[in-house]
């Protein structure tokens, strides 16, 4: 469970309301694959990931980025029960996808960076602090069912 | 030593040439103190750090942010010898300042976030990847003399 003040919750909804979530998702996943190239191993079926422009322009990356961010958006509505919200995704990522949970922290960080890139003055230090708590909470929740 | 391609080195100098380095330093240090409040313990003599606006407006934070970023800028000119360049600062942070080296990674991350916030299209995925390598290299160099 992430402990956020009312001010932090407001900062989060204000910031999230001002971005195009699908774009954030696509860009975050794309930048993850570029900055941390080993993450590409999970996406063999995605086609051309051979350069930064190939990755950022890849339709499957954009579609999957949207899928991931829709799940994250859902998490933003259940900040009091992130572990419950992400329980089945946690099992999936452990049992079927075999993703090292450290990668959830990397993607969470990438989401914060992309938010910083997209937002202007709305990316206040308070909004950043609140988002960094949330992405840490989501990463923990996604690791929670690992065994 | 950080291994960067010529393209990555160009991306770094292009980006660094487009930002107000002092502003990046002040903002990065300020945001570090807000997002990770335990870091404030190293700055007892800085006066009012009681709120995000107090931190971001604090003249000593800005001055120290400039000092830190000048050192980082110097590192950008010595990417082939970061450990040598930061050796005495590493000893200082260990022996006199007692700073947990994990905090160097946190500050490096905040620098990337602030660059994302300040730059528009120049914050390409390639530039981000190059900067993330650099901040990791600087953090490692600052931790290198710890004992």
GROMACS .gro file of C-alpha atoms in nm:
model
  294
    1UNK     CA    1   0.000   0.000   0.000
    2UNK     CA    2   0.132   0.343  -0.092
    3UNK     CA    3   0.079   0.619   0.163
    4UNK     CA    4  -0.006   0.941  -0.018
    5UNK     CA    5  -0.134   1.266   0.125
    6UNK     CA    6  -0.437   1.430  -0.033
    7UNK     CA    7  -0.203   1.685  -0.190
    8UNK     CA    8   0.002   1.404  -0.347
    9UNK     CA    9  -0.311   1.229  -0.477
   10UNK     CA   10  -0.426   1.557  -0.634
   11UNK     CA   11  -0.084   1.614  -0.792
   12UNK     CA   12  -0.101   1.264  -0.943
   13UNK     CA   13  -0.449   1.304  -1.093
   14UNK     CA   14  -0.367   1.651  -1.223
   15UNK     CA   15  -0.050   1.528  -1.394
   16UNK     CA   16  -0.212   1.209  -1.527
   17UNK     CA   17  -0.506   1.409  -1.658
   18UNK     CA   18  -0.275   1.625  -1.868
   19UNK     CA   19  -0.091   1.351  -2.054
   20UNK     CA   20  -0.188   1.116  -2.332
   21UNK     CA   21  -0.153   0.788  -2.141
   22UNK     CA   22  -0.119   0.572  -2.455
   23UNK     CA   23   0.172   0.790  -2.571
   24UNK     CA   24   0.335   0.776  -2.229
   25UNK     CA   25   0.308   0.398  -2.239
   26UNK     CA   26   0.450   0.365  -2.589
   27UNK     CA   27   0.736   0.603  -2.520
   28UNK     CA   28   0.822   0.450  -2.182
   29UNK     CA   29   0.836   0.097  -2.319
   30UNK     CA   30   1.032   0.213  -2.623
   31UNK     CA   31   1.286   0.404  -2.416
   32UNK     CA   32   1.319   0.104  -2.179
   33UNK     CA   33   1.414  -0.115  -2.477
   34UNK     CA   34   1.667   0.145  -2.598
   35UNK     CA   35   1.826   0.242  -2.266
   36UNK     CA   36   1.834  -0.114  -2.125
   37UNK     CA   37   1.881  -0.331  -2.436
   38UNK     CA   38   1.866  -0.664  -2.248
   39UNK     CA   39   1.493  -0.602  -2.198
   40UNK     CA   40   1.449  -0.668  -2.570
   41UNK     CA   41   1.488  -1.040  -2.499
   42UNK     CA   42   1.126  -1.052  -2.382
   43UNK     CA   43   1.001  -0.916  -2.713
   44UNK     CA   44   1.148  -1.146  -2.980
   45UNK     CA   45   0.813  -1.154  -3.159
   46UNK     CA   46   0.804  -0.777  -3.204
   47UNK     CA   47   1.008  -0.756  -3.523
   48UNK     CA   48   1.260  -0.483  -3.588
   49UNK     CA   49   1.420  -0.347  -3.269
   50UNK     CA   50   1.759  -0.294  -3.430
   51UNK     CA   51   1.790   0.082  -3.370
   52UNK     CA   52   1.638   0.350  -3.152
   53UNK     CA   53   1.422   0.476  -3.437
   54UNK     CA   54   1.309   0.121  -3.522
   55UNK     CA   55   1.209   0.064  -3.160
   56UNK     CA   56   1.026   0.395  -3.119
   57UNK     CA   57   0.842   0.348  -3.449
   58UNK     CA   58   0.754  -0.020  -3.393
   59UNK     CA   59   0.375  -0.073  -3.385
   60UNK     CA   60   0.394  -0.372  -3.156
   61UNK     CA   61   0.599  -0.172  -2.905
   62UNK     CA   62   0.339   0.106  -2.913
   63UNK     CA   63   0.051  -0.139  -2.871
   64UNK     CA   64   0.219  -0.319  -2.585
   65UNK     CA   65   0.315   0.010  -2.424
   66UNK     CA   66  -0.052   0.106  -2.429
   67UNK     CA   67  -0.147  -0.228  -2.269
   68UNK     CA   68   0.109  -0.181  -1.993
   69UNK     CA   69   0.008   0.179  -1.923
   70UNK     CA   70  -0.364   0.087  -1.911
   71UNK     CA   71  -0.272  -0.153  -1.633
   72UNK     CA   72  -0.069   0.117  -1.460
   73UNK     CA   73  -0.361   0.362  -1.495
   74UNK     CA   74  -0.583   0.105  -1.330
   75UNK     CA   75  -0.333   0.087  -1.047
   76UNK     CA   76  -0.368   0.465  -0.999
   77UNK     CA   77  -0.734   0.403  -0.910
   78UNK     CA   78  -0.643   0.142  -0.649
   79UNK     CA   79  -0.352   0.297  -0.463
   80UNK     CA   80  -0.483   0.148  -0.138
   81UNK     CA   81  -0.454  -0.206  -0.269
   82UNK     CA   82  -0.176  -0.229  -0.526
   83UNK     CA   83  -0.075  -0.581  -0.420
   84UNK     CA   84  -0.427  -0.711  -0.475
   85UNK     CA   85  -0.468  -0.518  -0.801
   86UNK     CA   86  -0.146  -0.656  -0.951
   87UNK     CA   87  -0.155  -1.007  -0.796
   88UNK     CA   88  -0.240  -1.201  -1.110
   89UNK     CA   89  -0.003  -0.992  -1.327
   90UNK     CA   90   0.267  -1.065  -1.069
   91UNK     CA   91   0.208  -1.440  -1.101
   92UNK     CA   92   0.208  -1.412  -1.481
   93UNK     CA   93   0.538  -1.223  -1.491
   94UNK     CA   94   0.700  -1.479  -1.257
   95UNK     CA   95   0.554  -1.811  -1.373
   96UNK     CA   96   0.507  -1.757  -1.746
   97UNK     CA   97   0.712  -1.457  -1.857
   98UNK     CA   98   1.014  -1.505  -1.626
   99UNK     CA   99   1.083  -1.133  -1.598
  100UNK     CA  100   1.342  -1.024  -1.341
  101UNK     CA  101   1.148  -0.795  -1.105
  102UNK     CA  102   1.429  -0.540  -1.115
  103UNK     CA  103   1.291  -0.452  -1.460
  104UNK     CA  104   0.968  -0.323  -1.300
  105UNK     CA  105   1.175  -0.059  -1.118
  106UNK     CA  106   1.350   0.032  -1.444
  107UNK     CA  107   1.019   0.072  -1.628
  108UNK     CA  108   0.871   0.273  -1.339
  109UNK     CA  109   1.169   0.505  -1.358
  110UNK     CA  110   1.124   0.536  -1.732
  111UNK     CA  111   0.758   0.637  -1.680
  112UNK     CA  112   0.872   0.919  -1.446
  113UNK     CA  113   1.131   1.035  -1.700
  114UNK     CA  114   0.874   1.038  -1.982
  115UNK     CA  115   0.626   1.227  -1.761
  116UNK     CA  116   0.903   1.486  -1.696
  117UNK     CA  117   0.962   1.508  -2.070
  118UNK     CA  118   0.596   1.555  -2.158
  119UNK     CA  119   0.487   1.787  -1.880
  120UNK     CA  120   0.594   2.144  -1.830
  121UNK     CA  121   0.528   2.327  -1.507
  122UNK     CA  122   0.285   2.055  -1.395
  123UNK     CA  123   0.582   1.829  -1.328
  124UNK     CA  124   0.638   1.995  -0.992
  125UNK     CA  125   0.877   1.844  -0.737
  126UNK     CA  126   0.571   1.737  -0.534
  127UNK     CA  127   0.416   1.565  -0.836
  128UNK     CA  128   0.748   1.394  -0.908
  129UNK     CA  129   0.781   1.276  -0.547
  130UNK     CA  130   0.425   1.138  -0.554
  131UNK     CA  131   0.480   0.957  -0.884
  132UNK     CA  132   0.808   0.809  -0.766
  133UNK     CA  133   0.624   0.665  -0.465
  134UNK     CA  134   0.356   0.522  -0.693
  135UNK     CA  135   0.595   0.357  -0.940
  136UNK     CA  136   0.788   0.205  -0.648
  137UNK     CA  137   0.460   0.074  -0.505
  138UNK     CA  138   0.356  -0.075  -0.840
  139UNK     CA  139   0.699  -0.237  -0.884
  140UNK     CA  140   0.672  -0.389  -0.536
  141UNK     CA  141   0.319  -0.513  -0.606
  142UNK     CA  142   0.433  -0.675  -0.933
  143UNK     CA  143   0.715  -0.852  -0.742
  144UNK     CA  144   0.492  -0.959  -0.457
  145UNK     CA  145   0.387  -1.301  -0.591
  146UNK     CA  146   0.735  -1.401  -0.705
  147UNK     CA  147   0.868  -1.726  -0.565
  148UNK     CA  148   3.555   0.411  -1.768
  149UNK     CA  149   3.234   0.462  -1.962
  150UNK     CA  150   3.225   0.319  -2.312
  151UNK     CA  151   3.042   0.560  -2.541
  152UNK     CA  152   3.018   0.557  -2.917
  153UNK     CA  153   3.094   0.876  -3.109
  154UNK     CA  154   2.719   0.916  -3.166
  155UNK     CA  155   2.658   0.894  -2.792
  156UNK     CA  156   2.935   1.146  -2.716
  157UNK     CA  157   2.781   1.386  -2.971
  158UNK     CA  158   2.435   1.342  -2.820
  159UNK     CA  159   2.577   1.426  -2.477
  160UNK     CA  160   2.756   1.745  -2.587
  161UNK     CA  161   2.457   1.858  -2.793
  162UNK     CA  162   2.225   1.815  -2.497
  163UNK     CA  163   2.463   1.967  -2.245
  164UNK     CA  164   2.515   2.266  -2.471
  165UNK     CA  165   2.141   2.337  -2.475
  166UNK     CA  166   2.071   2.350  -2.105
  167UNK     CA  167   2.136   2.613  -1.839
  168UNK     CA  168   2.376   2.398  -1.642
  169UNK     CA  169   2.338   2.596  -1.318
  170UNK     CA  170   1.961   2.566  -1.337
  171UNK     CA  171   1.989   2.190  -1.393
  172UNK     CA  172   2.218   2.157  -1.091
  173UNK     CA  173   1.997   2.361  -0.861
  174UNK     CA  174   1.683   2.180  -0.972
  175UNK     CA  175   1.838   1.833  -0.950
  176UNK     CA  176   1.965   1.888  -0.597
  177UNK     CA  177   1.636   2.048  -0.490
  178UNK     CA  178   1.427   1.766  -0.630
  179UNK     CA  179   1.659   1.509  -0.467
  180UNK     CA  180   1.593   1.669  -0.127
  181UNK     CA  181   1.216   1.659  -0.186
  182UNK     CA  182   1.177   1.317  -0.347
  183UNK     CA  183   1.419   1.148  -0.104
  184UNK     CA  184   1.379   1.352   0.216
  185UNK     CA  185   1.643   1.160   0.412
  186UNK     CA  186   1.904   1.330   0.195
  187UNK     CA  187   1.827   1.652   0.381
  188UNK     CA  188   2.029   1.520   0.674
  189UNK     CA  189   2.348   1.619   0.496
  190UNK     CA  190   2.238   1.980   0.470
  191UNK     CA  191   2.147   2.086   0.825
  192UNK     CA  192   2.320   2.421   0.782
  193UNK     CA  193   2.115   2.513   0.474
  194UNK     CA  194   1.826   2.671   0.663
  195UNK     CA  195   1.465   2.627   0.563
  196UNK     CA  196   1.398   2.294   0.386
  197UNK     CA  197   1.055   2.250   0.539
  198UNK     CA  198   0.850   2.240   0.217
  199UNK     CA  199   0.902   2.180  -0.153
  200UNK     CA  200   0.884   2.553  -0.226
  201UNK     CA  201   1.127   2.631   0.057
  202UNK     CA  202   1.374   2.376  -0.082
  203UNK     CA  203   1.344   2.491  -0.444
  204UNK     CA  204   1.379   2.857  -0.342
  205UNK     CA  205   1.665   2.805  -0.097
  206UNK     CA  206   1.975   3.003  -0.206
  207UNK     CA  207   2.217   2.757  -0.043
  208UNK     CA  208   2.056   2.465  -0.227
  209UNK     CA  209   2.095   2.650  -0.556
  210UNK     CA  210   2.457   2.738  -0.482
  211UNK     CA  211   2.542   2.384  -0.382
  212UNK     CA  212   2.357   2.247  -0.684
  213UNK     CA  213   2.578   2.463  -0.904
  214UNK     CA  214   2.891   2.335  -0.729
  215UNK     CA  215   2.783   1.973  -0.778
  216UNK     CA  216   2.689   2.021  -1.143
  217UNK     CA  217   3.018   2.201  -1.219
  218UNK     CA  218   3.192   1.889  -1.095
  219UNK     CA  219   2.964   1.672  -1.308
  220UNK     CA  220   3.034   1.894  -1.612
  221UNK     CA  221   3.403   1.842  -1.552
  222UNK     CA  222   3.340   1.469  -1.552
  223UNK     CA  223   3.180   1.501  -1.898
  224UNK     CA  224   3.521   1.619  -2.026
  225UNK     CA  225   3.698   1.315  -1.879
  226UNK     CA  226   3.471   1.025  -1.967
  227UNK     CA  227   3.778   0.806  -2.027
  228UNK     CA  228   3.894   0.848  -1.668
  229UNK     CA  229   3.599   0.907  -1.438
  230UNK     CA  230   3.756   0.714  -1.150
  231UNK     CA  231   4.068   0.933  -1.158
  232UNK     CA  232   3.866   1.252  -1.203
  233UNK     CA  233   3.641   1.181  -0.903
  234UNK     CA  234   3.900   1.009  -0.677
  235UNK     CA  235   3.944   1.288  -0.424
  236UNK     CA  236   3.571   1.367  -0.419
  237UNK     CA  237   3.509   0.998  -0.355
  238UNK     CA  238   3.744   1.003  -0.054
  239UNK     CA  239   3.580   1.322   0.075
  240UNK     CA  240   3.228   1.176   0.051
  241UNK     CA  241   3.340   0.862   0.234
  242UNK     CA  242   3.581   0.988   0.497
  243UNK     CA  243   3.440   1.331   0.583
  244UNK     CA  244   3.081   1.353   0.459
  245UNK     CA  245   2.974   0.990   0.527
  246UNK     CA  246   2.733   0.984   0.232
  247UNK     CA  247   2.584   0.645   0.142
  248UNK     CA  248   2.698   0.590  -0.219
  249UNK     CA  249   2.346   0.482  -0.317
  250UNK     CA  250   2.267   0.854  -0.303
  251UNK     CA  251   2.498   0.915  -0.601
  252UNK     CA  252   2.275   0.689  -0.811
  253UNK     CA  253   1.966   0.872  -0.687
  254UNK     CA  254   2.113   1.212  -0.777
  255UNK     CA  255   2.225   1.083  -1.117
  256UNK     CA  256   1.871   0.968  -1.182
  257UNK     CA  257   1.728   1.304  -1.081
  258UNK     CA  258   1.973   1.475  -1.321
  259UNK     CA  259   1.832   1.261  -1.606
  260UNK     CA  260   1.476   1.346  -1.500
  261UNK     CA  261   1.557   1.720  -1.490
  262UNK     CA  262   1.718   1.701  -1.836
  263UNK     CA  263   1.400   1.529  -1.963
  264UNK     CA  264   1.198   1.808  -1.807
  265UNK     CA  265   1.407   2.090  -1.955
  266UNK     CA  266   1.463   1.954  -2.305
  267UNK     CA  267   1.216   1.902  -2.581
  268UNK     CA  268   1.297   1.697  -2.887
  269UNK     CA  269   1.669   1.698  -2.803
  270UNK     CA  270   1.600   1.448  -2.525
  271UNK     CA  271   1.603   1.162  -2.773
  272UNK     CA  272   1.610   0.798  -2.658
  273UNK     CA  273   1.975   0.783  -2.771
  274UNK     CA  274   2.065   1.094  -2.569
  275UNK     CA  275   1.885   0.951  -2.268
  276UNK     CA  276   2.066   0.618  -2.301
  277UNK     CA  277   2.402   0.797  -2.325
  278UNK     CA  278   2.331   1.015  -2.020
  279UNK     CA  279   2.213   0.718  -1.817
  280UNK     CA  280   2.546   0.548  -1.889
  281UNK     CA  281   2.731   0.863  -1.784
  282UNK     CA  282   2.546   0.914  -1.454
  283UNK     CA  283   2.601   0.547  -1.370
  284UNK     CA  284   2.972   0.588  -1.447
  285UNK     CA  285   2.998   0.901  -1.231
  286UNK     CA  286   2.813   0.729  -0.943
  287UNK     CA  287   3.051   0.433  -0.967
  288UNK     CA  288   3.353   0.665  -0.975
  289UNK     CA  289   3.229   0.850  -0.667
  290UNK     CA  290   3.184   0.519  -0.486
  291UNK     CA  291   3.521   0.383  -0.598
  292UNK     CA  292   3.736   0.502  -0.304
  293UNK     CA  293   3.489   0.393  -0.039
  294UNK     CA  294   3.620   0.160   0.226
   0.00000   0.00000   0.00000
